[in-house]
Amino acid sequence: MSEVSTQVPQDFEGSNKIKKRKDDAAKASGVLTRPKKKDKRRKKKKASQKIRQKAFWGLAHYIKNRGGEWVLRPRWKLLLPLGAIVLATAYLGTVGYLYWMHRYYLKCKETSLPDMFIYAIPNRIPFTSFSFLPQELDQYIINVRLGQREKLGNMLASSGNKNIYTILQGADLAPSNIEAQFEAAYVFAEILFRIDSAFVALDRTIPYIMQNKESAPKNLARYVQLCFKYDQDKRVIALAERYLPESGLNTELRIGLATAYAQALFQRGELEKANTVLEKNQLLGTVQGFILHIQIIWENGQQERAINKLLTYIRAGTEGRDHLLYQLARFFWEQGKKEDALETLKAIAASQPTDYKAYIYQLSLLTSETDQPRREALINTIISKFASNERAMLVLGSYSADAGDVALQDRISTLAYENRFPNLARFQLLLIETNLSKGNTSAALDQISNILHFNPTWYKNNEELRTSFNILRMITDFSCGKDELGKVAFRRIMEKDVLPMPMPMVVATARRLLKLNRPNEAKDILRIAYENNKQNQSILLELVKMDLKTESASTLGEHLTQFLDARRPPRYILNEAIDRLASDRFIFTPNRERLLADIKTMLLTRNLPQTEEEKGWHK
């Protein structure tokens, strides 16, 4: 293998000698030649490396300060243009994403790309409430956003896929979509059991309801109906006081709103104010207004005057005769004039042969032993006329359960099976309830075991029916002395079934538990129902009664405060509350002095019923 030559080329050696001679001559003369640019950059780089080093992929660098410490500094000359590129890319990417999501994923065909360019601009600084854009541009962006939300909301509201998400999301995005708001209110109240959320959805759509003159009366009636159903009288009063002074209301809308206003005032015991509203808005000529007027006369203690005025109105042959006759029958019933009430109901049945309620209401009056033949004849008449009417048979079954008439309930159940009514499960539950009312706990237990054995579809799929069944099962176990099984059933109800229970069912269940000497279970059920709706008078009445009985000063203050704000609380419970609050046992009740003053004021200024026991109709 040949050796590698290490000899330096002659030309290279000569050039170095020439350069060296020039440098020596320059030094001797005191003049140095200018260094080349590459040499300057190299030296500068070496010097710079001694005092700075790159960091974060060159976006920043560490610099050594005069004290010899390394300090991190951003490289603004690189960051500023890079940041602008990133922001522009992010903005365009956001625009593209929003357009794709709204147009193709959410399938909102009205989405436009120009709108998305505006929609993607943030008009608020994150985490603050200060606008940094000019007011005109800021408002324009808000309007574009609201418009797009409205499009999406209307699209979701009209979607065929009606699940909880699409209903609530559609209502949230489109407050002007009145139907969407009512659907959302139903979901909140009936499925999610959030009463406050239901009325938040409805209250924000009120301006849109009032703007649409054609549909306003119908939608207002729906809103008022929901308010009365969930004890939201104050909302009706606030709504009426807000819109009644306006001059632009049409006649139908004004009549509906004023009538609802008077009804809400009446239910809160402000009778004189309610009557003033009726007279001021000339509502005594309407059926609803006149009925409310004579109810006010009745509640003021002028019972004969109310009846005579009602009879005069009926004889005049005005419209709504059947509604007036029902009110007359109720007055006779409350006076204890059974025969007069029966004759009035017979007159309704004669004029309206298909009105099963006029027949069934008569049964509620025939309660004595001497009435047994008339009661049997009337039952036969009802069954012969309405045997194929499922709703009529359910109302008759409700009467039978309250009366504990097992023979009649068996007859009704047989008719239900023969006619193949869709709601056979309800007739099964009514039969169990009738046996419990009669005291036939063994028969009720057999029927419950039979249902559990066959495990019907309704038990698995129908939450309301399953809740009713579990309550009857718990009551039956406690009635039979099977306390452990009753406690298991109670825990099952507390975990799953309390919220789906309608408020009348909650009260009825609590009262049954109290009769069975189960006060702790009764209070637990009432407490959960109270948390769901703190304005329900029936729930509050039971809780206040239990607080007074158990001398629970810690909870009485809260419950009594809410109770005073409910509809016409009965006088006897308020008088008892005054006596107990004045005693030393309740000295630590929160807001004790204010509660005493409020109760005394209410007793003096409000027209209140003596007791909560009111004669009712089977509906």
Short mmCIF file of C-alpha atoms in Angstrom, two decimals, residues 231 233-234 264-271 299 535-542 544-545 548 559-578 595 598-614:
data_model
loop_
_atom_site.label_atom_id
_atom_site.label_comp_id
_atom_site.label_asym_id
_atom_site.label_seq_id
_atom_site.Cartn_x
_atom_site.Cartn_y
_atom_site.Cartn_z
CA ASP A 231 -98.15 27.48 42.25
CA ASP A 233 -99.21 32.93 41.10
CA LYS A 234 -96.65 35.70 41.60
CA ALA A 264 -104.10 34.82 40.95
CA LEU A 265 -105.12 37.52 43.43
CA PHE A 266 -108.13 35.46 44.51
CA GLN A 267 -105.97 32.40 45.13
CA ARG A 268 -103.69 34.47 47.35
CA GLY A 269 -106.59 35.77 49.42
CA GLU A 270 -106.58 39.36 48.07
CA LEU A 271 -110.30 39.27 47.35
CA GLU A 299 -115.67 33.77 50.45
CA GLN A 535 -93.90 26.99 46.59
CA ASN A 536 -96.30 24.05 46.70
CA GLN A 537 -98.81 24.82 49.43
CA SER A 538 -99.79 21.21 50.16
CA ILE A 539 -96.18 20.15 50.74
CA LEU A 540 -95.49 23.22 52.89
CA LEU A 541 -98.63 22.65 54.97
CA GLU A 542 -97.58 19.10 55.85
CA VAL A 544 -95.21 23.04 58.92
CA LYS A 545 -97.63 20.71 60.72
CA LEU A 548 -94.99 22.20 65.00
CA HIS A 559 -90.90 26.28 56.05
CA LEU A 560 -93.18 28.85 57.67
CA THR A 561 -91.61 31.70 55.68
CA GLN A 562 -92.36 29.88 52.43
CA PHE A 563 -95.81 28.88 53.70
CA LEU A 564 -96.80 32.49 54.36
CA ASP A 565 -95.91 33.27 50.76
CA ALA A 566 -98.15 30.46 49.42
CA ARG A 567 -101.83 30.52 48.50
CA ARG A 568 -104.27 31.34 51.31
CA PRO A 569 -102.80 29.29 54.19
CA PRO A 570 -105.55 28.05 56.57
CA ARG A 571 -106.24 30.11 59.67
CA TYR A 572 -106.06 27.27 62.16
CA ILE A 573 -102.43 26.44 61.32
CA LEU A 574 -101.44 30.12 61.50
CA ASN A 575 -103.10 30.51 64.91
CA GLU A 576 -101.30 27.41 66.14
CA ALA A 577 -98.01 28.76 64.75
CA ILE A 578 -98.46 32.03 66.68
CA LEU A 595 -92.58 35.65 61.44
CA ASP A 598 -96.12 38.63 59.34
CA ILE A 599 -98.62 36.03 60.60
CA LYS A 600 -100.58 38.61 62.58
CA THR A 601 -100.67 40.95 59.57
CA MET A 602 -101.87 38.15 57.28
CA LEU A 603 -104.64 37.12 59.69
CA LEU A 604 -105.88 40.72 59.78
CA THR A 605 -105.59 41.65 56.11
CA ARG A 606 -106.16 38.46 54.09
CA ASN A 607 -109.33 36.42 53.56
CA LEU A 608 -108.17 32.93 54.56
CA PRO A 609 -110.01 29.59 54.83
CA GLN A 610 -110.59 28.18 58.29
CA THR A 611 -109.12 24.76 57.44
CA GLU A 612 -107.40 23.04 54.54
CA GLU A 613 -110.17 20.48 54.25
CA GLU A 614 -112.01 21.29 51.04
#
